[in-house]
Structures are given as structure tokens and as C-alpha cells.
Amino acid sequence: DAGITQSPRHKVTETGTPVTLRCHQTENHRYMYWYRQDPGHGLRLIHYSYGVKDTDKGEVSDGYSVSRSKTEDFLLTLESATSSQTSVYFCAISEPQRTDYNEQFFGPGTRLTVL
Amino acid sequence: SQQGEEDPQALSIQEGENATMNCSYKTSINNLQWYRQNSGRGLVHLILIRSNEREKHSGRLRVTLDTSKKSSSLLITASRAADTASYFCATGNRTGGTSYGKLTFGQGTILTVHP
């Protein structure tokens, strides 16, 4: 998985609790992304980062926040988890200037269940 | 909304047959990529085709791109049971700046290859 780890890999939580997912890379890639994958929707971009402390919203950013304090780590926070946020979350990285255009490399995913 | 729409949603074939999956998109792109996802795993990049290319090959994979029709196809020749997976197209658009690294994914085609 191209030097990308996600933690935790599985989490069950209750509605209203805060949750933080971590993505860690060892590739020194500038871009990092958080996606969610749901049946019938494919992958949808939540937030992405194009450098340390530089982030932007994706198409389904409501209810999520992110932070990137160093190149290797990108955190996704659900401030107050809801059942609609039950999903599989994938982190991805890319380095458009180094690799062939914006090929992305994916982590193994985190399965989150909100009860 | 998803940029890429894939067809068929599911495809079931016998080992040795060819598998063809199609992807349509809506806006101008600078590249189109295909990814594969095995059950329970992250996505893996297969092949990229630039907007000025019409066909590309990689091993048993053949990708075509028709920018006038805003469509692409992925052909897997002489399929094997190990090709069983979900296949996603993803488009990179022409906007520059910090959006340069972003991809928009389709909903995927589930391919099942029977031994």
C-alpha cells in the first residue's frame, strides 16, 4: 500500500461522539486526500491537502474537519458522529509533479460504524 | 455528483473471456485513470491515459479514450479468476492551482470471473 497506513482500521462509536482517523505516509508526497466509500456512490472526496497546513473541501465535507501539521500525517475528524457517517474511509496520496500526472496511492481503509 | 459513470455496474464472465468496462464523464479532462479494488482493500492504480492519447496498453489491459464522446473503455483480455474485483475510472480535470491533484471517481464496475 505504498507506505500509507491508516488507524484505526476498524472503529465502532456512538452517535454524538467525536472521532479522529489518522493517515500516515512515508512517501513524502505533497497531496493527501480523504474519501468515503459507500454502496451506490463510489468514492467521494471529503477533504484534501496540498501541503502542510493547506487544506480544502471536497464534495462531501459537511460534518468533517481535517488537519495537517506535518507532511506525513493527515487527520480526519468527525466532530459529532452521526449514523450517516457510517462508511469506509480511505486515505490517498499523490505527488503530481513527481508521478505521472495525479496518480493516487491508497491506504487500506478504515471501517467506521456509528451506532 | 460523480464525474464518471460506469457501465455495466456488474459483469460476470468465464475465465479466458475478455471483459470490457465503459466510463463516461461530463467535463473537460486532462487525464483519465483506471483503478482496481479487491474486496476489503484500497484502490490500486492500473493505467492512465492522457487527453491527447486515444489508446494505451499495459499487459492484458487496453484503454481507449474518446474525448469527443467523453468516454473511455477498459478491456481486460484473457481474464483470470484473480481479475475478480471492482474497477473504477477517475478523471483529472484541466483546472490548475491546488485542484490540480484532485480526481473524481465513478461508481465502479464489479467484475466476477468464474474459473
Coordinates of N, CA and C in Angstrom, one line a residue:
Chain A
D1 N 0.8 -1.2 0.0 CA 0.0 0.0 0.0 C 0.8 1.3 0.0
A2 N 2.0 1.2 -0.7 CA 2.8 2.4 -1.0 C 3.1 3.2 0.2
G3 N 3.4 2.6 1.4 CA 3.8 3.4 2.5 C 2.8 4.2 3.1
I4 N 1.5 3.8 3.1 CA 0.4 4.5 3.7 C -0.3 3.6 4.7
T5 N -0.4 4.2 5.9 CA -1.1 3.4 6.9 C -2.3 4.3 7.4
Q6 N -3.3 3.6 7.9 CA -4.5 4.3 8.4 C -4.8 3.6 9.8
S7 N -5.2 4.5 10.7 CA -5.5 4.0 12.0 C -6.7 4.8 12.6
P8 N -7.6 4.1 13.3 CA -7.7 2.7 13.4 C -8.1 2.0 12.1
R9 N -8.1 0.7 12.0 CA -8.6 0.0 10.8 C -10.1 -0.2 11.0
H10 N -10.5 -0.4 12.2 CA -12.0 -0.6 12.4 C -12.3 0.2 13.7
K11 N -13.5 0.8 13.7 CA -14.0 1.5 14.9 C -15.5 1.5 14.9
V12 N -16.0 1.3 16.1 CA -17.4 1.4 16.3 C -17.6 2.5 17.4
T13 N -18.5 3.4 17.1 CA -18.7 4.5 18.1 C -20.2 4.8 18.2
E14 N -20.5 5.7 19.0 CA -21.9 6.1 19.2 C -22.2 7.5 18.7
T15 N -23.4 7.7 18.3 CA -23.8 9.0 17.8 C -23.5 10.1 18.8
G16 N -22.9 11.2 18.2 CA -22.6 12.3 19.0 C -21.2 12.4 19.6
T17 N -20.5 11.3 19.4 CA -19.1 11.3 19.9 C -18.1 11.8 18.9
P18 N -17.0 12.4 19.3 CA -16.0 12.8 18.3 C -15.1 11.6 17.9
V19 N -14.7 11.6 16.6 CA -13.9 10.5 16.1 C -12.8 11.1 15.3
T20 N -11.6 10.7 15.5 CA -10.4 11.1 14.6 C -9.8 9.9 14.0
L21 N -9.7 10.0 12.6 CA -9.0 9.0 11.9 C -7.6 9.6 11.4
R22 N -6.6 8.7 11.4 CA -5.3 9.1 11.1 C -4.8 8.5 9.8
C23 N -4.2 9.2 9.0 CA -3.5 8.7 7.8 C -2.0 9.1 7.9
H24 N -1.1 8.1 7.8 CA 0.3 8.4 7.9 C 1.0 7.9 6.6
Q25 N 1.9 8.7 6.0 CA 2.6 8.3 4.8 C 4.1 8.4 5.0
T26 N 4.8 7.6 4.3 CA 6.3 7.6 4.4 C 6.9 8.0 3.1
E27 N 6.0 8.5 2.1 CA 6.5 8.7 0.7 C 6.8 10.2 0.5
N28 N 6.6 11.0 1.5 CA 6.9 12.5 1.3 C 6.1 13.1 0.2
H29 N 4.9 12.6 -0.1 CA 4.0 13.1 -1.1 C 3.3 14.4 -0.6
R30 N 3.2 15.4 -1.4 CA 2.6 16.7 -1.0 C 1.1 16.6 -0.8
Y31 N 0.4 15.9 -1.7 CA -1.0 15.9 -1.7 C -1.5 14.7 -0.8
M32 N -2.5 14.9 0.0 CA -3.2 13.8 0.7 C -4.7 14.1 0.6
Y33 N -5.5 13.0 0.6 CA -6.9 13.0 0.4 C -7.6 12.1 1.4
W34 N -8.8 12.5 1.8 CA -9.7 11.6 2.5 C -11.0 11.4 1.6
Y35 N -11.3 10.1 1.4 CA -12.5 9.8 0.7 C -13.4 8.9 1.6
R36 N -14.7 8.9 1.3 CA -15.5 7.9 1.9 C -16.1 7.0 0.7
Q37 N -16.3 5.7 1.0 CA -16.9 4.8 0.0 C -18.1 4.2 0.6
D38 N -19.2 4.4 -0.2 CA -20.5 3.8 0.2 C -21.1 3.1 -1.0
P39 N -21.9 2.1 -0.7 CA -22.5 1.4 -1.8 C -23.4 2.3 -2.7
G40 N -23.2 2.3 -4.0 CA -24.0 3.1 -4.9 C -23.5 4.5 -5.1
H41 N -22.4 4.8 -4.4 CA -21.8 6.2 -4.5 C -20.4 6.2 -4.9
G42 N -19.8 5.0 -5.0 CA -18.3 5.0 -5.3 C -17.5 5.7 -4.3
L43 N -16.5 6.4 -4.7 CA -15.6 7.1 -3.8 C -16.0 8.6 -3.9
R44 N -16.1 9.3 -2.8 CA -16.4 10.7 -2.7 C -15.4 11.4 -1.9
L45 N -14.9 12.5 -2.4 CA -13.8 13.2 -1.8 C -14.4 14.1 -0.6
I46 N -13.8 13.9 0.6 CA -14.2 14.7 1.7 C -13.4 16.0 1.9
H47 N -12.2 15.8 2.0 CA -11.2 17.0 2.1 C -9.9 16.5 1.5
Y48 N -9.1 17.5 1.1 CA -7.8 17.2 0.7 C -6.8 18.2 1.1
S49 N -5.5 17.9 1.1 CA -4.5 18.8 1.5 C -3.4 18.8 0.4
Y50 N -2.9 20.0 0.1 CA -1.9 20.2 -0.9 C -0.6 20.7 -0.3
G51 N -0.5 20.6 1.0 CA 0.8 20.9 1.7 C 0.5 21.1 3.2
V52 N 1.5 21.2 4.0 CA 1.3 21.4 5.4 C 0.5 22.6 5.7
K53 N -0.5 22.4 6.5 CA -1.5 23.5 6.9 C -2.3 24.0 5.7
D54 N -2.2 23.4 4.5 CA -3.0 23.8 3.4 C -4.0 22.7 3.1
T55 N -5.3 23.0 3.3 CA -6.4 22.0 3.1 C -7.5 22.7 2.3
D56 N -8.4 21.9 1.7 CA -9.5 22.4 1.0 C -10.6 21.4 1.1
K57 N -11.9 21.8 0.8 CA -13.0 20.9 0.9 C -13.2 20.1 -0.4
G58 N -13.8 18.9 -0.2 CA -14.2 18.1 -1.3 C -15.7 18.3 -1.5
E59 N -16.3 17.2 -2.1 CA -17.7 17.3 -2.4 C -18.7 17.0 -1.2
V60 N -18.1 16.3 -0.2 CA -19.0 15.9 0.9 C -18.3 16.2 2.2
S61 N -18.0 17.5 2.4 CA -17.2 17.9 3.6 C -18.0 18.3 4.8
D62 N -19.3 18.4 4.7 CA -20.1 18.8 5.9 C -20.0 17.7 7.0
G63 N -19.7 18.2 8.2 CA -19.6 17.3 9.3 C -18.2 16.8 9.5
Y64 N -17.3 17.2 8.7 CA -15.9 16.7 8.8 C -14.9 17.9 8.8
S65 N -13.8 17.7 9.6 CA -12.7 18.7 9.5 C -11.4 17.9 9.4
V66 N -10.4 18.6 8.9 CA -9.1 17.9 8.7 C -8.0 18.8 9.3
S67 N -6.9 18.2 9.5 CA -5.7 19.0 9.9 C -4.5 18.3 9.3
R68 N -3.5 19.1 9.0 CA -2.2 18.6 8.5 C -1.1 19.4 9.1
S69 N -0.5 19.0 10.2 CA 0.5 19.8 10.8 C 1.9 19.3 10.4
K70 N 2.1 18.2 9.7 CA 3.3 17.8 9.1 C 3.1 17.0 7.9
T71 N 4.0 16.9 7.0 CA 3.9 16.2 5.7 C 3.3 14.9 5.8
E72 N 3.7 14.1 6.8 CA 3.4 12.7 6.8 C 2.0 12.3 7.4
D73 N 1.4 13.3 8.1 CA 0.1 13.0 8.8 C -1.0 13.8 8.3
F74 N -2.2 13.2 8.1 CA -3.4 13.9 7.7 C -4.5 13.3 8.5
L75 N -5.1 14.2 9.4 CA -6.1 13.7 10.3 C -7.5 14.1 9.8
L76 N -8.5 13.2 9.9 CA -9.9 13.5 9.6 C -10.7 13.4 10.9
T77 N -11.4 14.4 11.3 CA -12.2 14.4 12.5 C -13.7 14.6 12.2
L78 N -14.4 13.7 12.8 CA -15.9 13.9 12.8 C -16.2 14.5 14.2
E79 N -16.6 15.7 14.2 CA -16.8 16.5 15.4 C -17.9 15.8 16.3
S80 N -18.9 15.4 15.7 CA -20.0 14.7 16.4 C -20.6 13.7 15.4
A81 N -20.2 12.5 15.6 CA -20.5 11.4 14.6 C -22.0 11.2 14.5
T82 N -22.5 11.0 13.3 CA -23.9 10.6 13.0 C -23.9 9.3 12.3
S83 N -25.1 8.6 12.3 CA -25.2 7.3 11.6 C -24.9 7.4 10.1
S84 N -25.2 8.6 9.5 CA -24.9 8.7 8.1 C -23.4 8.8 7.8
Q85 N -22.6 8.9 8.8 CA -21.2 8.8 8.6 C -20.6 7.4 8.7
T86 N -21.5 6.5 8.9 CA -21.0 5.1 8.8 C -20.6 4.8 7.4
S87 N -19.3 4.4 7.3 CA -18.8 4.2 5.9 C -17.4 3.6 6.0
V88 N -16.8 3.4 4.9 CA -15.4 3.0 4.8 C -14.6 4.2 4.3
Y89 N -13.6 4.6 5.1 CA -12.8 5.8 4.8 C -11.5 5.4 4.3
F90 N -11.1 6.1 3.1 CA -9.8 5.8 2.5 C -9.0 7.1 2.5
C91 N -7.7 6.9 2.8 CA -6.8 8.0 2.6 C -6.0 7.7 1.3
A92 N -5.6 8.7 0.6 CA -4.8 8.6 -0.6 C -3.8 9.7 -0.6
I93 N -2.7 9.4 -1.3 CA -1.6 10.4 -1.5 C -1.3 10.5 -3.0
S94 N -0.7 11.7 -3.3 CA -0.2 11.8 -4.7 C 0.9 12.9 -4.7
E95 N 1.7 12.9 -5.7 CA 2.7 13.9 -5.9 C 2.6 14.2 -7.4
P96 N 1.7 15.1 -7.8 CA 1.5 15.4 -9.3 C 2.8 15.8 -10.0
Q97 N 3.7 16.4 -9.4 CA 4.9 16.9 -10.1 C 5.9 15.7 -10.3
R98 N 5.8 14.7 -9.4 CA 6.8 13.6 -9.5 C 6.2 12.4 -10.3
T99 N 5.0 12.0 -10.0 CA 4.4 10.9 -10.6 C 3.8 11.3 -11.9
D100 N 3.2 10.3 -12.5 CA 2.6 10.6 -13.8 C 1.2 11.3 -13.6
Y101 N 1.2 12.6 -13.8 CA 0.0 13.4 -13.5 C -0.4 13.2 -12.1
N102 N -1.6 12.9 -11.8 CA -2.1 12.8 -10.4 C -2.5 11.4 -10.0
E103 N -1.7 10.4 -10.4 CA -1.9 9.1 -9.9 C -2.0 9.1 -8.4
Q104 N -2.9 8.4 -7.8 CA -3.1 8.4 -6.4 C -2.8 7.0 -5.8
F105 N -2.2 7.0 -4.6 CA -1.9 5.7 -3.9 C -2.8 5.7 -2.7
F106 N -3.4 4.5 -2.5 CA -4.4 4.4 -1.4 C -4.0 3.6 -0.2
G107 N -4.5 4.0 0.9 CA -4.3 3.3 2.1 C -5.3 2.1 2.2
P108 N -5.2 1.3 3.3 CA -6.0 0.1 3.4 C -7.4 0.4 3.8
G109 N -7.7 1.6 4.3 CA -9.1 1.9 4.6 C -9.4 1.7 6.1
T110 N -10.4 2.5 6.6 CA -10.9 2.4 8.0 C -12.4 2.2 7.9
R111 N -12.9 1.1 8.5 CA -14.3 0.9 8.5 C -14.9 1.5 9.8
L112 N -15.7 2.5 9.7 CA -16.3 3.2 10.8 C -17.8 2.9 10.9
T113 N -18.2 2.5 12.0 CA -19.7 2.2 12.3 C -20.1 3.2 13.4
V114 N -21.1 4.0 13.1 CA -21.7 4.9 14.1 C -23.1 4.3 14.5
L115 N -23.2 4.0 15.8 CA -24.5 3.4 16.2 C -25.4 4.4 16.8
Chain B
S1 N -22.0 15.4 -7.6 CA -22.4 14.3 -8.5 C -21.1 13.7 -9.0
Q2 N -21.1 12.5 -9.4 CA -19.9 11.8 -9.9 C -19.6 12.3 -11.3
Q3 N -18.3 12.5 -11.6 CA -17.9 12.9 -12.9 C -18.0 11.7 -13.8
G4 N -17.5 10.5 -13.3 CA -17.5 9.3 -14.2 C -18.7 8.4 -13.9
E5 N -19.3 8.0 -14.9 CA -20.4 7.0 -14.8 C -20.0 5.7 -15.5
E6 N -20.1 4.6 -14.8 CA -19.5 3.4 -15.4 C -20.6 2.4 -15.8
D7 N -20.3 1.6 -16.8 CA -21.3 0.7 -17.3 C -20.5 -0.5 -17.8
P8 N -20.9 -1.7 -17.5 CA -22.1 -2.0 -16.7 C -21.8 -1.9 -15.2
Q9 N -22.7 -1.9 -14.3 CA -22.5 -1.9 -12.9 C -21.9 -3.2 -12.4
A10 N -22.3 -4.3 -13.1 CA -21.7 -5.6 -12.7 C -21.5 -6.4 -14.0
L11 N -20.5 -7.2 -14.0 CA -20.1 -8.0 -15.2 C -19.7 -9.4 -14.7
S12 N -20.2 -10.4 -15.3 CA -19.9 -11.8 -14.9 C -19.5 -12.6 -16.1
I13 N -18.2 -13.1 -16.1 CA -17.7 -13.8 -17.3 C -17.0 -15.1 -16.9
Q14 N -16.6 -15.9 -17.9 CA -15.8 -17.1 -17.6 C -14.4 -16.8 -17.8
E15 N -13.5 -17.5 -17.1 CA -12.1 -17.4 -17.3 C -11.7 -17.5 -18.8
G16 N -10.8 -16.7 -19.3 CA -10.4 -16.8 -20.6 C -11.1 -15.8 -21.5
E17 N -12.3 -15.3 -21.1 CA -13.1 -14.4 -21.9 C -12.5 -13.0 -21.7
N18 N -12.9 -12.1 -22.6 CA -12.5 -10.7 -22.4 C -13.6 -9.9 -21.6
A19 N -13.1 -8.9 -20.9 CA -14.1 -8.1 -20.1 C -13.9 -6.7 -20.6
T20 N -15.0 -6.0 -20.9 CA -15.0 -4.6 -21.3 C -15.9 -3.8 -20.4
M21 N -15.3 -2.7 -19.8 CA -16.0 -1.8 -19.0 C -15.9 -0.4 -19.6
N22 N -17.0 0.4 -19.4 CA -17.0 1.7 -20.0 C -17.2 2.8 -19.0
C23 N -16.7 3.9 -19.3 CA -16.8 5.1 -18.4 C -17.2 6.3 -19.2
S24 N -18.1 7.0 -18.8 CA -18.5 8.3 -19.4 C -18.3 9.4 -18.4
Y25 N -17.9 10.6 -18.9 CA -17.7 11.7 -18.0 C -18.3 13.0 -18.6
K26 N -18.3 14.1 -17.8 CA -19.1 15.2 -18.2 C -18.3 16.4 -18.6
T27 N -17.2 16.7 -17.9 CA -16.5 17.9 -18.2 C -15.1 17.6 -18.8
S28 N -14.5 18.7 -19.3 CA -13.2 18.5 -19.9 C -12.2 17.9 -18.9
I29 N -11.3 17.1 -19.4 CA -10.3 16.4 -18.6 C -8.9 16.6 -19.1
N30 N -7.9 16.3 -18.3 CA -6.6 16.2 -18.8 C -6.0 14.8 -18.7
N31 N -6.7 14.0 -18.0 CA -6.3 12.6 -18.0 C -7.4 11.7 -17.4
L32 N -7.4 10.5 -17.7 CA -8.4 9.5 -17.2 C -7.6 8.3 -16.7
Q33 N -8.0 7.8 -15.5 CA -7.3 6.7 -14.9 C -8.2 5.6 -14.6
W34 N -7.7 4.4 -14.5 CA -8.5 3.2 -14.1 C -7.8 2.7 -12.8
Y35 N -8.6 2.3 -11.9 CA -8.2 1.7 -10.6 C -8.9 0.4 -10.4
R36 N -8.3 -0.4 -9.6 CA -8.9 -1.7 -9.3 C -8.9 -1.8 -7.8
Q37 N -10.0 -2.4 -7.3 CA -10.2 -2.6 -5.8 C -10.6 -4.0 -5.5
N38 N -9.7 -4.8 -4.9 CA -10.1 -6.1 -4.4 C -10.9 -5.9 -3.1
S39 N -11.8 -6.9 -2.9 CA -12.7 -6.8 -1.7 C -12.0 -6.5 -0.4
G40 N -12.4 -5.5 0.2 CA -11.8 -5.1 1.5 C -10.5 -4.4 1.5
R41 N -10.1 -4.0 0.3 CA -8.7 -3.4 0.2 C -8.9 -2.0 -0.4
G42 N -7.8 -1.3 -0.4 CA -7.7 0.0 -1.0 C -7.6 -0.1 -2.5
L43 N -7.8 1.0 -3.2 CA -7.7 1.0 -4.7 C -6.2 1.0 -5.1
V44 N -6.0 0.4 -6.3 CA -4.7 0.3 -6.8 C -4.7 0.8 -8.3
H45 N -3.8 1.7 -8.6 CA -3.8 2.3 -9.9 C -3.4 1.3 -10.9
L46 N -4.1 1.3 -12.1 CA -3.8 0.4 -13.1 C -3.2 1.0 -14.3
I47 N -3.8 2.1 -14.8 CA -3.3 2.7 -16.1 C -3.9 4.1 -16.2
L48 N -3.1 5.0 -16.8 CA -3.5 6.4 -17.0 C -3.4 6.7 -18.5
I49 N -4.4 7.4 -19.0 CA -4.4 7.8 -20.4 C -4.6 9.3 -20.4
R50 N -3.7 10.0 -21.2 CA -3.8 11.5 -21.3 C -4.9 11.9 -22.3
S51 N -5.3 13.1 -22.2 CA -6.4 13.6 -23.0 C -6.0 13.6 -24.5
N52 N -4.7 13.7 -24.8 CA -4.3 13.7 -26.2 C -3.9 12.3 -26.7
E53 N -4.2 11.3 -25.9 CA -4.0 9.9 -26.3 C -5.3 9.3 -26.6
R54 N -5.3 8.3 -27.5 CA -6.5 7.6 -27.9 C -6.5 6.2 -27.4
E55 N -5.4 5.6 -27.2 CA -5.3 4.2 -26.8 C -4.0 4.0 -26.1
K56 N -4.1 3.1 -25.1 CA -2.9 2.7 -24.3 C -3.0 1.3 -23.9
H57 N -1.8 0.6 -23.8 CA -1.8 -0.8 -23.5 C -0.9 -1.0 -22.3
S58 N -1.2 -1.9 -21.4 CA -0.4 -2.3 -20.3 C -0.7 -3.8 -20.0
G59 N 0.2 -4.7 -20.5 CA 0.0 -6.1 -20.3 C -1.3 -6.5 -20.9
R60 N -2.2 -7.1 -20.1 CA -3.5 -7.6 -20.7 C -4.6 -6.4 -20.7
L61 N -4.2 -5.2 -20.3 CA -5.1 -4.1 -20.3 C -5.0 -3.3 -21.5
R62 N -6.2 -2.8 -22.0 CA -6.2 -1.9 -23.1 C -7.2 -0.8 -22.8
V63 N -6.8 0.4 -22.8 CA -7.7 1.5 -22.5 C -7.8 2.4 -23.8
T64 N -9.0 2.8 -24.0 CA -9.3 3.8 -25.1 C -9.9 5.0 -24.5
L65 N -9.7 6.1 -25.2 CA -10.3 7.4 -24.8 C -10.8 8.1 -26.0
D66 N -12.1 8.5 -25.9 CA -12.7 9.3 -27.0 C -13.2 10.6 -26.4
T67 N -12.4 11.6 -26.5 CA -12.7 12.9 -25.8 C -13.9 13.6 -26.5
S68 N -14.2 13.3 -27.8 CA -15.4 13.9 -28.4 C -16.7 13.3 -27.8
K69 N -16.6 12.1 -27.4 CA -17.8 11.4 -26.8 C -17.7 11.4 -25.3
K70 N -16.6 11.9 -24.8 CA -16.4 11.9 -23.3 C -16.6 10.5 -22.7
S71 N -15.8 9.6 -23.3 CA -16.0 8.2 -22.8 C -14.7 7.5 -22.9
S72 N -14.5 6.5 -22.1 CA -13.4 5.6 -22.1 C -13.8 4.2 -21.9
S73 N -13.0 3.3 -22.4 CA -13.3 1.9 -22.1 C -12.0 1.2 -21.6
L74 N -12.2 0.2 -20.8 CA -11.1 -0.7 -20.2 C -11.4 -2.1 -20.7
L75 N -10.5 -2.7 -21.4 CA -10.6 -4.0 -21.9 C -9.5 -4.9 -21.1
I76 N -10.0 -5.9 -20.5 CA -9.1 -6.9 -19.9 C -9.2 -8.2 -20.8
T77 N -8.1 -8.5 -21.4 CA -8.1 -9.7 -22.3 C -7.7 -11.0 -21.5
A78 N -8.2 -12.1 -22.0 CA -7.9 -13.4 -21.4 C -8.1 -13.4 -19.9
S79 N -9.2 -13.0 -19.4 CA -9.4 -12.8 -18.0 C -9.1 -14.1 -17.1
R80 N -8.8 -13.8 -15.9 CA -8.4 -14.8 -14.9 C -9.3 -14.7 -13.7
A81 N -9.5 -15.7 -12.9 CA -10.3 -15.6 -11.7 C -9.7 -14.5 -10.8
A82 N -8.4 -14.3 -10.8 CA -7.7 -13.3 -10.0 C -8.1 -11.9 -10.4
D83 N -8.7 -11.7 -11.6 CA -9.1 -10.4 -12.0 C -10.4 -10.0 -11.4
T84 N -11.0 -10.9 -10.6 CA -12.3 -10.5 -9.9 C -12.0 -9.4 -9.0
A85 N -12.7 -8.3 -9.2 CA -12.5 -7.1 -8.4 C -13.5 -6.0 -8.8
S86 N -13.5 -4.9 -8.2 CA -14.2 -3.7 -8.7 C -13.2 -2.8 -9.4
Y87 N -13.7 -2.2 -10.5 CA -12.9 -1.4 -11.3 C -13.5 0.0 -11.4
F88 N -12.7 1.0 -11.2 CA -13.2 2.4 -11.1 C -12.4 3.2 -12.2
C89 N -13.1 4.1 -12.8 CA -12.5 5.2 -13.6 C -12.4 6.4 -12.8
A90 N -11.4 7.2 -13.1 CA -11.3 8.5 -12.3 C -10.7 9.5 -13.3
T91 N -11.3 10.7 -13.2 CA -10.9 11.8 -14.1 C -10.2 12.9 -13.4
G92 N -9.1 13.4 -14.1 CA -8.4 14.6 -13.6 C -8.8 15.7 -14.6
N93 N -9.2 16.9 -14.0 CA -9.7 17.9 -14.9 C -8.6 18.9 -15.2
R94 N -8.9 19.9 -16.0 CA -8.0 20.9 -16.5 C -7.7 22.0 -15.6
T95 N -8.4 22.1 -14.5 CA -8.1 23.3 -13.6 C -6.8 23.2 -13.0
G96 N -6.2 24.3 -12.8 CA -4.8 24.4 -12.2 C -4.9 24.7 -10.8
G97 N -3.8 25.2 -10.2 CA -3.7 25.6 -8.8 C -3.8 24.4 -7.9
T98 N -4.4 24.5 -6.8 CA -4.4 23.5 -5.8 C -5.3 22.4 -6.1
S99 N -6.2 22.6 -7.1 CA -7.1 21.5 -7.5 C -6.4 20.5 -8.5
Y100 N -5.2 20.8 -8.8 CA -4.6 20.0 -9.9 C -4.5 18.5 -9.5
G101 N -4.3 18.2 -8.2 CA -4.1 16.8 -7.8 C -5.4 16.1 -7.7
K102 N -6.5 16.7 -7.8 CA -7.8 16.0 -7.5 C -8.3 15.1 -8.6
L103 N -8.9 14.0 -8.2 CA -9.5 13.1 -9.1 C -11.0 13.0 -8.7
T104 N -11.8 12.7 -9.7 CA -13.2 12.4 -9.5 C -13.5 11.0 -9.9
F105 N -14.0 10.1 -9.0 CA -14.2 8.7 -9.3 C -15.6 8.4 -9.7
G106 N -15.7 7.4 -10.6 CA -17.0 6.8 -10.9 C -17.5 5.8 -9.8
Q107 N -18.6 5.2 -10.1 CA -19.2 4.3 -9.1 C -18.7 2.9 -9.2
G108 N -18.0 2.6 -10.3 CA -17.3 1.3 -10.4 C -18.1 0.2 -11.1
T109 N -17.4 -0.7 -11.6 CA -18.0 -1.9 -12.2 C -17.4 -3.1 -11.4
I110 N -18.4 -4.0 -11.0 CA -18.0 -5.2 -10.2 C -17.8 -6.3 -11.3
L111 N -16.5 -6.8 -11.4 CA -16.2 -7.8 -12.3 C -16.0 -9.2 -11.6
T112 N -16.8 -10.2 -12.0 CA -16.6 -11.5 -11.5 C -16.2 -12.4 -12.6
V113 N -15.0 -13.1 -12.4 CA -14.5 -14.0 -13.4 C -14.6 -15.4 -12.8
H114 N -15.4 -16.3 -13.4 CA -15.6 -17.6 -12.9 C -14.6 -18.6 -13.5
P115 N -14.0 -19.4 -12.6 CA -13.0 -20.4 -13.1 C -13.6 -21.4 -14.0

